């Protein structure tokens, strides 16, 4: 086995689209972070930054999944509009630089939670209405 890493060329994100998100650990992390209310429990700024980085990376993955679901909806769909609003807010919030603070980490945790809530609603709606399309039919922007 070679120790040289292999880079896959997947500009349309098809490989990523077929891999399910590892949701449970992040939901538990979000729960734990949002439960922080004891001022006597403090971490080092670098620890907060690491947690924020984890949540940021996962928020980006959930946002990409949400974008793929949005692409399957009709242009004038109310569900699409709401999802695009959530996605736009996510992009705005993800553009804010990370800080090694509880507030920053909790904001990222709230963002992950909001993205999952919208994703769950879209998945439920698309499966109920039969709008689910094969991955090859979904147009993505490069």
GROMACS .gro file of C-alpha atoms in nm:
model
  142
    1UNK     CA    1   0.000   0.000   0.000
    2UNK     CA    2   0.130   0.344  -0.092
    3UNK     CA    3   0.156   0.624   0.161
    4UNK     CA    4   0.104   0.884  -0.110
    5UNK     CA    5  -0.237   1.049  -0.084
    6UNK     CA    6  -0.467   1.030  -0.384
    7UNK     CA    7  -0.671   1.331  -0.486
    8UNK     CA    8  -0.999   1.263  -0.662
    9UNK     CA    9  -1.123   1.502  -0.925
   10UNK     CA   10  -1.497   1.548  -0.864
   11UNK     CA   11  -1.593   1.903  -0.970
   12UNK     CA   12  -1.967   1.825  -0.966
   13UNK     CA   13  -1.957   1.678  -0.615
   14UNK     CA   14  -2.115   1.347  -0.712
   15UNK     CA   15  -1.902   1.140  -0.477
   16UNK     CA   16  -1.980   1.371  -0.186
   17UNK     CA   17  -2.351   1.370  -0.276
   18UNK     CA   18  -2.368   0.995  -0.236
   19UNK     CA   19  -2.193   0.985   0.103
   20UNK     CA   20  -2.424   1.035   0.399
   21UNK     CA   21  -2.328   1.291   0.660
   22UNK     CA   22  -2.198   1.151   0.989
   23UNK     CA   23  -2.473   1.334   1.170
   24UNK     CA   24  -2.493   1.186   1.520
   25UNK     CA   25  -2.155   1.303   1.661
   26UNK     CA   26  -2.222   1.656   1.541
   27UNK     CA   27  -2.573   1.664   1.682
   28UNK     CA   28  -2.429   1.556   2.017
   29UNK     CA   29  -2.159   1.823   1.992
   30UNK     CA   30  -2.421   2.088   1.909
   31UNK     CA   31  -2.628   1.977   2.207
   32UNK     CA   32  -2.329   1.992   2.440
   33UNK     CA   33  -2.211   2.332   2.315
   34UNK     CA   34  -2.557   2.487   2.343
   35UNK     CA   35  -2.588   2.354   2.699
   36UNK     CA   36  -2.282   2.553   2.813
   37UNK     CA   37  -2.411   2.803   3.063
   38UNK     CA   38  -2.182   2.755   3.363
   39UNK     CA   39  -1.930   3.045   3.362
   40UNK     CA   40  -1.694   2.845   3.583
   41UNK     CA   41  -1.634   2.598   3.299
   42UNK     CA   42  -1.388   2.758   3.061
   43UNK     CA   43  -1.163   2.626   2.791
   44UNK     CA   44  -0.855   2.774   2.635
   45UNK     CA   45  -0.923   2.996   2.330
   46UNK     CA   46  -0.746   2.740   2.106
   47UNK     CA   47  -0.989   2.471   2.230
   48UNK     CA   48  -1.287   2.688   2.141
   49UNK     CA   49  -1.128   2.753   1.802
   50UNK     CA   50  -1.088   2.380   1.737
   51UNK     CA   51  -1.452   2.314   1.825
   52UNK     CA   52  -1.559   2.605   1.605
   53UNK     CA   53  -1.350   2.464   1.319
   54UNK     CA   54  -1.518   2.126   1.355
   55UNK     CA   55  -1.863   2.286   1.351
   56UNK     CA   56  -1.769   2.512   1.061
   57UNK     CA   57  -1.652   2.221   0.847
   58UNK     CA   58  -1.966   2.027   0.922
   59UNK     CA   59  -2.188   2.331   0.858
   60UNK     CA   60  -2.028   2.362   0.513
   61UNK     CA   61  -2.098   1.994   0.442
   62UNK     CA   62  -2.462   2.026   0.551
   63UNK     CA   63  -2.496   2.347   0.347
   64UNK     CA   64  -2.363   2.163   0.038
   65UNK     CA   65  -2.617   1.886   0.097
   66UNK     CA   66  -2.890   2.147   0.136
   67UNK     CA   67  -2.780   2.309  -0.191
   68UNK     CA   68  -2.815   1.974  -0.371
   69UNK     CA   69  -3.170   1.940  -0.234
   70UNK     CA   70  -3.255   2.296  -0.339
   71UNK     CA   71  -3.146   2.218  -0.695
   72UNK     CA   72  -3.415   1.947  -0.712
   73UNK     CA   73  -3.700   2.186  -0.630
   74UNK     CA   74  -3.903   2.392  -0.877
   75UNK     CA   75  -3.777   2.749  -0.915
   76UNK     CA   76  -4.089   2.910  -0.768
   77UNK     CA   77  -4.132   2.665  -0.483
   78UNK     CA   78  -4.191   2.818  -0.139
   79UNK     CA   79  -3.974   2.544   0.012
   80UNK     CA   80  -3.694   2.642  -0.222
   81UNK     CA   81  -3.720   3.009  -0.129
   82UNK     CA   82  -3.707   2.931   0.243
   83UNK     CA   83  -3.414   2.697   0.196
   84UNK     CA   84  -3.228   2.958  -0.009
   85UNK     CA   85  -3.282   3.213   0.268
   86UNK     CA   86  -3.138   2.970   0.525
   87UNK     CA   87  -2.848   2.891   0.292
   88UNK     CA   88  -2.777   3.260   0.233
   89UNK     CA   89  -2.775   3.327   0.607
   90UNK     CA   90  -2.543   3.030   0.655
   91UNK     CA   91  -2.300   3.168   0.396
   92UNK     CA   92  -2.306   3.506   0.567
   93UNK     CA   93  -2.243   3.355   0.910
   94UNK     CA   94  -1.969   3.125   0.782
   95UNK     CA   95  -1.787   3.425   0.635
   96UNK     CA   96  -1.740   3.572   0.984
   97UNK     CA   97  -1.388   3.490   1.111
   98UNK     CA   98  -1.362   3.238   1.394
   99UNK     CA   99  -1.282   3.350   1.745
  100UNK     CA  100  -1.175   3.146   2.043
  101UNK     CA  101  -1.488   3.224   2.243
  102UNK     CA  102  -1.796   3.044   2.374
  103UNK     CA  103  -2.016   3.283   2.177
  104UNK     CA  104  -1.847   3.197   1.848
  105UNK     CA  105  -1.873   2.823   1.912
  106UNK     CA  106  -2.238   2.849   2.013
  107UNK     CA  107  -2.318   3.055   1.703
  108UNK     CA  108  -2.165   2.783   1.484
  109UNK     CA  109  -2.362   2.519   1.676
  110UNK     CA  110  -2.686   2.711   1.617
  111UNK     CA  111  -2.599   2.733   1.248
  112UNK     CA  112  -2.549   2.355   1.220
  113UNK     CA  113  -2.880   2.300   1.398
  114UNK     CA  114  -3.064   2.542   1.164
  115UNK     CA  115  -2.915   2.380   0.855
  116UNK     CA  116  -3.018   2.034   0.970
  117UNK     CA  117  -3.370   2.157   1.051
  118UNK     CA  118  -3.412   2.297   0.699
  119UNK     CA  119  -3.253   1.989   0.542
  120UNK     CA  120  -3.488   1.760   0.736
  121UNK     CA  121  -3.789   1.961   0.620
  122UNK     CA  122  -3.678   1.948   0.258
  123UNK     CA  123  -3.608   1.575   0.273
  124UNK     CA  124  -3.949   1.510   0.427
  125UNK     CA  125  -4.122   1.731   0.169
  126UNK     CA  126  -3.941   1.587  -0.133
  127UNK     CA  127  -4.000   1.227  -0.028
  128UNK     CA  128  -4.370   1.302   0.041
  129UNK     CA  129  -4.423   1.473  -0.296
  130UNK     CA  130  -4.200   1.248  -0.503
  131UNK     CA  131  -3.971   1.526  -0.623
  132UNK     CA  132  -3.661   1.318  -0.560
  133UNK     CA  133  -3.447   1.301  -0.873
  134UNK     CA  134  -3.148   1.079  -0.946
  135UNK     CA  135  -2.812   1.241  -0.872
  136UNK     CA  136  -2.720   1.244  -1.243
  137UNK     CA  137  -3.023   1.463  -1.320
  138UNK     CA  138  -2.932   1.732  -1.072
  139UNK     CA  139  -2.762   2.031  -1.226
  140UNK     CA  140  -2.490   2.185  -1.016
  141UNK     CA  141  -2.297   2.506  -1.066
  142UNK     CA  142  -1.919   2.473  -1.086
   0.00000   0.00000   0.00000
